[in-house]
Amino acid sequence: MQLLLKSIFTCALLVIFVYATAQSLLKVQESEARRAYLNGTSTSSSSSSSSSSSSNLSQDGHFLGRRLRQMMHGEEGEEGAPSQMEDDLNQQLKTNVDAPDKEELRKCSEGLVLPVWTPEFNISMGDRLIRGFVYFVLLIYLFVGVSIIADRFMAAIEAITSIERAVVVKGPNNVKQVMHVRIWNETVANLTLMALGSSAPEILLSVIEIYAKDFESGDLGPGTIVGSAAYNLFMIIAVCMIWIPAGEVRRIRHLRVFFVTALFSIFAYVWLWLILSVFTPGVILVWEAIVTLLFFPLTVLWAYIAERRMLVYKYMDKNYRVNKRGTVVAGEHDQVEMDAEKGPKHPMVTSARGTDAEAFDEARREYITVLTELRQKYPDADLEQLEMMAQEQVLARSSKSRAFYRIQATRKMVGSGNLMRKIQERAHSDLTEVKAQLQAGDDDEADDPIRMYFEPGHYTVMENCGEFEVRVVRRGDISTYASVEYETQDGTASAGTDFVGRKGLLSFPPGVDEQRFRIEVIDDDVFEEDECFYIRLFNPSEGVKLAVPMIATVMILDDDHAGIFAFTDSVFEITESVGKFELKVMRYSGARGTVIVPYWTENDTATDAKDYEEARGELIFENNESEKFIDLYILEQSSYEKDVSFKVHIGEPRLAPDDTNKESFFNRFFDDEMAAKIMEVEKKSVQDLTELDRILLLSKPRNGELTTAYVRIRESQEFKATVDKLVAKANVSAVLGTSSWKEQFKDALTVIPADESEFDNDDDAEEEVPSCFSYVSHFICLFWKVLFAFVPPTDICGGYVTFVVSIFVIGVITAIIGDAASYFGCVLNIKDSVTAILFVALGTSIPDTFASMIAAKHDEGADNCIGNVTGSNAVNVFLGIGLAWTIAAVYHSSHGATFNVEPGTIGFAVALFCGEALIAIFLIMFRRWHKGIGAELGGPKVSKYISAAILVFLWVFYVVICILEAYDVIEV
């Protein structure tokens, strides 16, 4: 089907081209024949040549040829004198021969840049055809060149419009967060710089033509703008309607903005018709030109007001809808209805946060969603791989500007491939840069001064351990000598009774980063609670800073009891990326005997098999063993704001099988008298227990207060920081730009395959090699690629230098295009108005056609296909024609003259376009509000082909009627 459409379109263009060229060459032939006859009647030797020439006349030429043959065969007046018929014929010949010399066989005026091809007269028909072919090929090559440099121009515009500013917003918990948002409003950017980028050749051609013709009007510039508007509105939208995949539709999102641009795009041509044919026919006054130019900022301002719902728009019906990422945003009534088909409506509530924050949260949610999908698809891949793949897909799926699709289309045409390769490289570099930043943040402590502290800061030892070792470390610069003093301090444990007090100096020679010393613990046979004492660091040497923990806590566990079992805390907060978490169960106030402690997990807000693996079992504390760990396995989902919890319980401890006989247990550790006392104490009530009774009861294994622990699973802070930084960097404009001349020349000399599934993300697809077409296109365009690689990269001055250099180069090439188009029409005797509407307009609009096709296929909306067409049409008239005519009108006014513009074909084309544009806009809106279609693009197969056929007919009818009117076949 695509091949059929392309073939029909090409044949239609070929037929129109042949027809226009044949009509022009026919008049050239008639003109030369008439001139030859006049030369023959003055000399008797040229009669045969006149006969030969006259036989080739057509239309009026056939009639004149017949009269000439009658004269040459003796049908004369009496006495050989020329008859009245001959006098009339000579008069008619002089009129019909002199006129073509002036109008049809005009002398090609010297171009602004390109020299004229001499000689201009007395050249054969074959020579004219050869010259026309050469100019035609030159025009095509120039169109390719201006398209390539226009893409550099668009990349600079994208870099400029993507400049961001830092804003501080409050999160759901009033937590302030800094994020970066674009300075340029999307609507303003599309109607100003983006429209200028896509229409720069047409606009500059209109301005340059005014200067080249000594500030007189021409048909080439305005004709190109009008012809381009017709092609954009009819043909591009028709192609996009068919290009949508089967079963899919595309709707305009910013409908208010579309109404504004559509209104102004039609009004622009109505205004042209008024100032050309109604107000001051044939004369453009200064105020008319200036008002035309001022309509450009008015269009931008009105569209911005509509998009931001300011002034009267804020009183219009305003509903709220939930977009695809779950964010409640303001929308239009039809958008709410369309989204209602996909899911339930949320309550109509306004967001307390700004649209910038909502957009950031929306992008972040999309990243998390993509990451979750990838984790399910690749369960064995590590997190860093998944993060890179997610960033790549987020970049590929993100909303793209007109510049992206324009550059993508041109690169595919000239053998430079698509942008997916750059998106992959960008995703990898983004992740690498973010990880490096986070790593750098962790390593910032390396620049701190020398620090000393205990490691660890807490020691738990048994009363019968004898001695234990304490470790002090030094961090920072270890190349110098350092020292610090230490001493023990009493707590509930006393020096001399429970431990041996100690005081000393620790020396750290150069290169040594730790020192150790030992503390002795005193063992006794008295039942007592666990006790603690402290070790303090003080008096560090010069340049050394004491860091936390500078005081170590030593807990002495009594080994004369069976122990009390409990968790160290009631709540444990962990990250989901921890994998295995070891939950500590402590045994204190004794460590004698082998004790079994059961444990199990219980769901709370977390769910087993989803957030964690269920755990159930028993902990076995051997004799003198004071701590054990429950292994908990956390299932990572890489959630951004995860906050769930589950419970872990420990049951009643019991003696191991060898210690289950109570009699043997007590006989081993106590004498009969002590065992009897313990049994007697067990019978007392809690209120009657003395301190000694309580200590005696501690000799049995029992649970402490903390027998239930809550494990709270939170998102990984590193993962959260990574997501925030990657989302902040998810800027497609960075893919379009370049950072160095080396990169530009490498791209210019490299052939990259044009993958048709550039955004499908088919991971199983093998990397394609460049096709033959890619190589041919690359070598044809190699001159332009290498030449434009000298343009400064977009990273210089934020793209402004690239912007200035590119628009200058576009101006130079456009000037050459204007000269070549004028020579092309001159040598084939085609009027400039026809050349502009048919050839130049198509040449400048073909890249936009492919850009719109890519946007129609991969965008979720139709704004980049339809909205930009209407906006570009309005901008072309107001800025392109308005600026050129303002310059000319002011110039002539300053010299006491008027700026004359003959309405001619341009005036007729403008009036015809206005009528057809109304039909096209009505058709588009009909498709949107028709229940069976419901969208501007795509929809049922029959309806979209009928709609596209209507638009194609409107364009063909427009072109044919304009050509017929230009050659006076029809008169209006």
mmCIF file of N, CA and C in Angstrom, residues 520-613:
data_model
loop_
_atom_site.group_PDB
_atom_site.id
_atom_site.type_symbol
_atom_site.label_atom_id
_atom_site.label_comp_id
_atom_site.label_asym_id
_atom_site.label_seq_id
_atom_site.Cartn_x
_atom_site.Cartn_y
_atom_site.Cartn_z
ATOM 1 N N GLU A 520 40.862 -6.742 80.220
ATOM 2 C CA GLU A 520 40.603 -7.988 80.953
ATOM 3 C C GLU A 520 39.272 -7.875 81.702
ATOM 4 N N VAL A 521 38.467 -8.968 81.649
ATOM 5 C CA VAL A 521 37.186 -9.037 82.348
ATOM 6 C C VAL A 521 37.337 -10.011 83.520
ATOM 7 N N ILE A 522 36.799 -9.644 84.692
ATOM 8 C CA ILE A 522 36.897 -10.474 85.901
ATOM 9 C C ILE A 522 35.655 -11.346 86.016
ATOM 10 N N ASP A 523 35.856 -12.653 86.159
ATOM 11 C CA ASP A 523 34.748 -13.605 86.265
ATOM 12 C C ASP A 523 34.487 -13.917 87.736
ATOM 13 N N ASP A 524 33.184 -14.086 88.080
ATOM 14 C CA ASP A 524 32.810 -14.482 89.434
ATOM 15 C C ASP A 524 31.630 -15.451 89.342
ATOM 16 N N ASP A 525 31.238 -16.000 90.442
ATOM 17 C CA ASP A 525 30.155 -16.988 90.480
ATOM 18 C C ASP A 525 28.882 -16.406 91.075
ATOM 19 N N VAL A 526 28.801 -15.103 91.108
ATOM 20 C CA VAL A 526 27.636 -14.442 91.693
ATOM 21 C C VAL A 526 26.618 -14.172 90.587
ATOM 22 N N PHE A 527 25.339 -14.510 90.889
ATOM 23 C CA PHE A 527 24.283 -14.194 89.921
ATOM 24 C C PHE A 527 24.054 -12.686 89.904
ATOM 25 N N GLU A 528 24.146 -12.094 88.747
ATOM 26 C CA GLU A 528 23.958 -10.645 88.625
ATOM 27 C C GLU A 528 23.492 -10.308 87.210
ATOM 28 N N GLU A 529 22.909 -9.139 87.067
ATOM 29 C CA GLU A 529 22.457 -8.696 85.753
ATOM 30 C C GLU A 529 23.643 -8.309 84.883
ATOM 31 N N ASP A 530 23.363 -8.169 83.603
ATOM 32 C CA ASP A 530 24.427 -7.734 82.692
ATOM 33 C C ASP A 530 24.869 -6.326 83.077
ATOM 34 N N GLU A 531 26.157 -6.099 82.931
ATOM 35 C CA GLU A 531 26.734 -4.802 83.324
ATOM 36 C C GLU A 531 27.541 -4.242 82.152
ATOM 37 N N CYS A 532 27.784 -2.948 82.216
ATOM 38 C CA CYS A 532 28.541 -2.318 81.135
ATOM 39 C C CYS A 532 29.526 -1.306 81.704
ATOM 40 N N PHE A 533 30.551 -1.023 80.932
ATOM 41 C CA PHE A 533 31.487 0.071 81.223
ATOM 42 C C PHE A 533 31.901 0.691 79.892
ATOM 43 N N TYR A 534 32.711 1.746 79.927
ATOM 44 C CA TYR A 534 33.001 2.535 78.730
ATOM 45 C C TYR A 534 34.501 2.720 78.561
ATOM 46 N N ILE A 535 34.889 2.904 77.321
ATOM 47 C CA ILE A 535 36.282 3.231 76.981
ATOM 48 C C ILE A 535 36.244 4.531 76.187
ATOM 49 N N ARG A 536 37.010 5.512 76.595
ATOM 50 C CA ARG A 536 36.947 6.856 76.004
ATOM 51 C C ARG A 536 38.268 7.216 75.351
ATOM 52 N N LEU A 537 38.171 7.848 74.157
ATOM 53 C CA LEU A 537 39.360 8.416 73.499
ATOM 54 C C LEU A 537 39.434 9.899 73.838
ATOM 55 N N PHE A 538 40.657 10.405 74.046
ATOM 56 C CA PHE A 538 40.819 11.825 74.351
ATOM 57 C C PHE A 538 42.237 12.258 74.004
ATOM 58 N N ASN A 539 42.419 13.552 74.007
ATOM 59 C CA ASN A 539 43.727 14.179 73.788
ATOM 60 C C ASN A 539 44.408 13.683 72.505
ATOM 61 N N PRO A 540 43.770 13.888 71.333
ATOM 62 C CA PRO A 540 44.437 13.481 70.077
ATOM 63 C C PRO A 540 45.581 14.433 69.749
ATOM 64 N N SER A 541 46.511 13.970 68.942
ATOM 65 C CA SER A 541 47.637 14.810 68.529
ATOM 66 C C SER A 541 47.157 15.880 67.558
ATOM 67 N N GLU A 542 48.029 16.831 67.231
ATOM 68 C CA GLU A 542 47.655 17.968 66.386
ATOM 69 C C GLU A 542 47.246 17.488 64.988
ATOM 70 N N GLY A 543 46.160 18.065 64.495
ATOM 71 C CA GLY A 543 45.671 17.702 63.163
ATOM 72 C C GLY A 543 44.755 16.509 63.139
ATOM 73 N N VAL A 544 44.491 15.911 64.298
ATOM 74 C CA VAL A 544 43.634 14.732 64.379
ATOM 75 C C VAL A 544 42.303 15.137 65.017
ATOM 76 N N LYS A 545 41.217 14.646 64.449
ATOM 77 C CA LYS A 545 39.877 14.942 64.943
ATOM 78 C C LYS A 545 39.234 13.643 65.407
ATOM 79 N N LEU A 546 38.644 13.690 66.618
ATOM 80 C CA LEU A 546 37.936 12.524 67.127
ATOM 81 C C LEU A 546 36.543 12.477 66.507
ATOM 82 N N ALA A 547 36.190 11.329 65.983
ATOM 83 C CA ALA A 547 34.895 11.155 65.329
ATOM 84 C C ALA A 547 34.064 10.151 66.116
ATOM 85 N N VAL A 548 32.786 10.149 65.840
ATOM 86 C CA VAL A 548 31.875 9.201 66.475
ATOM 87 C C VAL A 548 32.062 7.819 65.821
ATOM 88 N N PRO A 549 32.146 6.760 66.648
ATOM 89 C CA PRO A 549 32.076 6.750 68.120
ATOM 90 C C PRO A 549 33.444 6.961 68.760
ATOM 91 N N MET A 550 33.517 7.996 69.574
ATOM 92 C CA MET A 550 34.759 8.234 70.307
ATOM 93 C C MET A 550 34.700 7.586 71.695
ATOM 94 N N ILE A 551 33.521 7.046 72.046
ATOM 95 C CA ILE A 551 33.348 6.291 73.293
ATOM 96 C C ILE A 551 32.780 4.918 72.927
ATOM 97 N N ALA A 552 33.449 3.886 73.341
ATOM 98 C CA ALA A 552 32.993 2.523 73.073
ATOM 99 C C ALA A 552 32.279 1.980 74.311
ATOM 100 N N THR A 553 31.181 1.274 74.092
ATOM 101 C CA THR A 553 30.412 0.665 75.181
ATOM 102 C C THR A 553 30.713 -0.831 75.221
ATOM 103 N N VAL A 554 31.036 -1.321 76.406
ATOM 104 C CA VAL A 554 31.345 -2.743 76.586
ATOM 105 C C VAL A 554 30.285 -3.335 77.499
ATOM 106 N N MET A 555 29.545 -4.325 76.995
ATOM 107 C CA MET A 555 28.503 -5.004 77.761
ATOM 108 C C MET A 555 29.049 -6.356 78.215
ATOM 109 N N ILE A 556 29.031 -6.583 79.553
ATOM 110 C CA ILE A 556 29.497 -7.846 80.124
ATOM 111 C C ILE A 556 28.270 -8.688 80.432
ATOM 112 N N LEU A 557 28.150 -9.819 79.755
ATOM 113 C CA LEU A 557 27.018 -10.712 79.963
ATOM 114 C C LEU A 557 27.361 -11.725 81.061
ATOM 115 N N ASP A 558 26.456 -11.831 82.014
ATOM 116 C CA ASP A 558 26.654 -12.793 83.085
ATOM 117 C C ASP A 558 26.482 -14.205 82.532
ATOM 118 N N ASP A 559 27.414 -15.068 82.839
ATOM 119 C CA ASP A 559 27.369 -16.428 82.300
ATOM 120 C C ASP A 559 26.805 -17.427 83.294
ATOM 121 N N ASP A 560 26.174 -16.920 84.341
ATOM 122 C CA ASP A 560 25.652 -17.818 85.358
ATOM 123 C C ASP A 560 24.154 -18.043 85.227
ATOM 124 N N HIS A 561 23.512 -17.462 84.184
ATOM 125 C CA HIS A 561 22.084 -17.629 83.942
ATOM 126 C C HIS A 561 21.892 -18.304 82.579
ATOM 127 N N ALA A 562 20.686 -18.835 82.362
ATOM 128 C CA ALA A 562 20.348 -19.408 81.044
ATOM 129 C C ALA A 562 20.098 -18.312 80.019
ATOM 130 N N GLY A 563 19.699 -17.132 80.481
ATOM 131 C CA GLY A 563 19.600 -15.995 79.576
ATOM 132 C C GLY A 563 18.188 -15.516 79.293
ATOM 133 N N ILE A 564 18.094 -14.253 78.869
ATOM 134 C CA ILE A 564 16.849 -13.635 78.413
ATOM 135 C C ILE A 564 17.012 -13.349 76.925
ATOM 136 N N PHE A 565 15.971 -13.647 76.140
ATOM 137 C CA PHE A 565 16.060 -13.557 74.676
ATOM 138 C C PHE A 565 15.111 -12.477 74.161
ATOM 139 N N ALA A 566 15.634 -11.612 73.309
ATOM 140 C CA ALA A 566 14.810 -10.520 72.768
ATOM 141 C C ALA A 566 15.524 -9.915 71.561
ATOM 142 N N PHE A 567 14.737 -9.150 70.794
ATOM 143 C CA PHE A 567 15.326 -8.390 69.692
ATOM 144 C C PHE A 567 16.025 -7.160 70.252
ATOM 145 N N THR A 568 16.940 -6.643 69.512
ATOM 146 C CA THR A 568 17.666 -5.451 69.960
ATOM 147 C C THR A 568 16.844 -4.182 69.811
ATOM 148 N N ASP A 569 15.827 -4.213 68.944
ATOM 149 C CA ASP A 569 14.985 -3.031 68.748
ATOM 150 C C ASP A 569 13.609 -3.508 68.273
ATOM 151 N N SER A 570 12.634 -2.619 68.376
ATOM 152 C CA SER A 570 11.280 -2.994 67.971
ATOM 153 C C SER A 570 11.030 -2.745 66.487
ATOM 154 N N VAL A 571 11.787 -1.849 65.866
ATOM 155 C CA VAL A 571 11.601 -1.515 64.450
ATOM 156 C C VAL A 571 12.958 -1.505 63.764
ATOM 157 N N PHE A 572 13.014 -2.165 62.617
ATOM 158 C CA PHE A 572 14.228 -2.168 61.796
ATOM 159 C C PHE A 572 13.867 -1.636 60.413
ATOM 160 N N GLU A 573 14.558 -0.620 59.958
ATOM 161 C CA GLU A 573 14.277 -0.026 58.652
ATOM 162 C C GLU A 573 15.384 -0.422 57.681
ATOM 163 N N ILE A 574 14.998 -1.064 56.606
ATOM 164 C CA ILE A 574 15.969 -1.545 55.632
ATOM 165 C C ILE A 574 15.543 -1.106 54.242
ATOM 166 N N THR A 575 16.459 -1.173 53.297
ATOM 167 C CA THR A 575 16.154 -0.862 51.902
ATOM 168 C C THR A 575 15.846 -2.154 51.158
ATOM 169 N N GLU A 576 15.030 -2.032 50.148
ATOM 170 C CA GLU A 576 14.615 -3.231 49.420
ATOM 171 C C GLU A 576 15.760 -3.855 48.629
ATOM 172 N N SER A 577 16.821 -3.097 48.427
ATOM 173 C CA SER A 577 17.951 -3.634 47.671
ATOM 174 C C SER A 577 18.942 -4.383 48.552
ATOM 175 N N VAL A 578 18.610 -4.567 49.845
ATOM 176 C CA VAL A 578 19.559 -5.181 50.763
ATOM 177 C C VAL A 578 19.774 -6.660 50.452
ATOM 178 N N GLY A 579 18.769 -7.296 49.823
ATOM 179 C CA GLY A 579 18.903 -8.719 49.515
ATOM 180 C C GLY A 579 18.612 -9.553 50.744
ATOM 181 N N LYS A 580 19.661 -9.954 51.471
ATOM 182 C CA LYS A 580 19.500 -10.720 52.715
ATOM 183 C C LYS A 580 19.735 -9.804 53.907
ATOM 184 N N PHE A 581 18.775 -9.811 54.826
ATOM 185 C CA PHE A 581 18.904 -9.000 56.034
ATOM 186 C C PHE A 581 18.998 -9.935 57.231
ATOM 187 N N GLU A 582 20.004 -9.720 58.051
ATOM 188 C CA GLU A 582 20.216 -10.547 59.237
ATOM 189 C C GLU A 582 19.655 -9.824 60.453
ATOM 190 N N LEU A 583 18.576 -10.373 60.985
ATOM 191 C CA LEU A 583 17.908 -9.785 62.152
ATOM 192 C C LEU A 583 18.485 -10.421 63.420
ATOM 193 N N LYS A 584 19.062 -9.581 64.265
ATOM 194 C CA LYS A 584 19.771 -10.089 65.445
ATOM 195 C C LYS A 584 18.808 -10.365 66.596
ATOM 196 N N VAL A 585 19.012 -11.525 67.239
ATOM 197 C CA VAL A 585 18.326 -11.874 68.486
ATOM 198 C C VAL A 585 19.398 -11.990 69.571
ATOM 199 N N MET A 586 19.230 -11.202 70.633
ATOM 200 C CA MET A 586 20.243 -11.152 71.693
ATOM 201 C C MET A 586 19.872 -12.073 72.852
ATOM 202 N N ARG A 587 20.919 -12.567 73.480
ATOM 203 C CA ARG A 587 20.787 -13.362 74.710
ATOM 204 C C ARG A 587 21.602 -12.642 75.780
ATOM 205 N N TYR A 588 20.911 -12.124 76.759
ATOM 206 C CA TYR A 588 21.605 -11.375 77.805
ATOM 207 C C TYR A 588 21.163 -11.873 79.185
ATOM 208 N N SER A 589 21.844 -11.337 80.189
ATOM 209 C CA SER A 589 21.614 -11.772 81.585
ATOM 210 C C SER A 589 21.836 -13.277 81.721
ATOM 211 N N GLY A 590 22.920 -13.721 81.132
ATOM 212 C CA GLY A 590 23.259 -15.132 81.248
ATOM 213 C C GLY A 590 23.447 -15.780 79.895
ATOM 214 N N ALA A 591 24.297 -16.820 79.842
ATOM 215 C CA ALA A 591 24.548 -17.504 78.579
ATOM 216 C C ALA A 591 24.890 -18.964 78.806
ATOM 217 N N ARG A 592 24.402 -19.537 79.915
ATOM 218 C CA ARG A 592 24.700 -20.935 80.196
ATOM 219 C C ARG A 592 23.639 -21.855 79.605
ATOM 220 N N GLY A 593 24.093 -22.973 79.075
ATOM 221 C CA GLY A 593 23.193 -23.982 78.544
ATOM 222 C C GLY A 593 22.857 -23.741 77.078
ATOM 223 N N THR A 594 22.332 -24.785 76.456
ATOM 224 C CA THR A 594 21.893 -24.725 75.065
ATOM 225 C C THR A 594 20.386 -24.490 75.050
ATOM 226 N N VAL A 595 19.984 -23.389 74.384
ATOM 227 C CA VAL A 595 18.581 -22.978 74.399
ATOM 228 C C VAL A 595 18.064 -22.873 72.967
ATOM 229 N N ILE A 596 16.825 -23.325 72.747
ATOM 230 C CA ILE A 596 16.174 -23.260 71.430
ATOM 231 C C ILE A 596 15.084 -22.186 71.473
ATOM 232 N N VAL A 597 15.151 -21.271 70.477
ATOM 233 C CA VAL A 597 14.174 -20.178 70.403
ATOM 234 C C VAL A 597 13.472 -20.258 69.046
ATOM 235 N N PRO A 598 12.164 -20.494 69.004
ATOM 236 C CA PRO A 598 11.439 -20.530 67.721
ATOM 237 C C PRO A 598 11.185 -19.117 67.199
ATOM 238 N N TYR A 599 11.036 -18.996 65.882
ATOM 239 C CA TYR A 599 10.732 -17.693 65.275
ATOM 240 C C TYR A 599 9.875 -17.915 64.032
ATOM 241 N N TRP A 600 9.139 -16.870 63.602
ATOM 242 C CA TRP A 600 8.318 -16.907 62.392
ATOM 243 C C TRP A 600 7.986 -15.481 61.956
ATOM 244 N N THR A 601 7.633 -15.345 60.692
ATOM 245 C CA THR A 601 7.271 -14.028 60.137
ATOM 246 C C THR A 601 5.757 -13.942 59.962
ATOM 247 N N GLU A 602 5.263 -12.694 59.912
ATOM 248 C CA GLU A 602 3.832 -12.445 59.737
ATOM 249 C C GLU A 602 3.654 -11.200 58.860
ATOM 250 N N ASN A 603 2.724 -11.290 57.909
ATOM 251 C CA ASN A 603 2.461 -10.149 57.023
ATOM 252 C C ASN A 603 1.873 -8.980 57.799
ATOM 253 N N ASP A 604 2.293 -7.807 57.374
ATOM 254 C CA ASP A 604 1.631 -6.583 57.835
ATOM 255 C C ASP A 604 1.176 -5.849 56.574
ATOM 256 N N THR A 605 1.799 -4.746 56.228
ATOM 257 C CA THR A 605 1.520 -4.122 54.922
ATOM 258 C C THR A 605 2.339 -4.768 53.817
ATOM 259 N N ALA A 606 3.399 -5.456 54.192
ATOM 260 C CA ALA A 606 4.182 -6.220 53.220
ATOM 261 C C ALA A 606 3.597 -7.605 53.053
ATOM 262 N N THR A 607 3.804 -8.193 51.899
ATOM 263 C CA THR A 607 3.243 -9.494 51.575
ATOM 264 C C THR A 607 4.368 -10.464 51.261
ATOM 265 N N ASP A 608 4.286 -11.654 51.883
ATOM 266 C CA ASP A 608 5.316 -12.648 51.588
ATOM 267 C C ASP A 608 5.181 -13.113 50.142
ATOM 268 N N ALA A 609 6.290 -13.490 49.556
ATOM 269 C CA ALA A 609 6.409 -13.909 48.151
ATOM 270 C C ALA A 609 6.338 -12.724 47.192
ATOM 271 N N LYS A 610 6.029 -11.542 47.724
ATOM 272 C CA LYS A 610 6.032 -10.343 46.885
ATOM 273 C C LYS A 610 7.092 -9.366 47.362
ATOM 274 N N ASP A 611 7.067 -9.093 48.680
ATOM 275 C CA ASP A 611 8.032 -8.149 49.239
ATOM 276 C C ASP A 611 9.159 -8.849 49.993
ATOM 277 N N TYR A 612 8.879 -10.044 50.490
ATOM 278 C CA TYR A 612 9.906 -10.791 51.229
ATOM 279 C C TYR A 612 9.565 -12.268 51.173
ATOM 280 N N GLU A 613 10.527 -13.092 51.542
ATOM 281 C CA GLU A 613 10.309 -14.529 51.609
ATOM 282 C C GLU A 613 9.945 -14.919 53.043
#
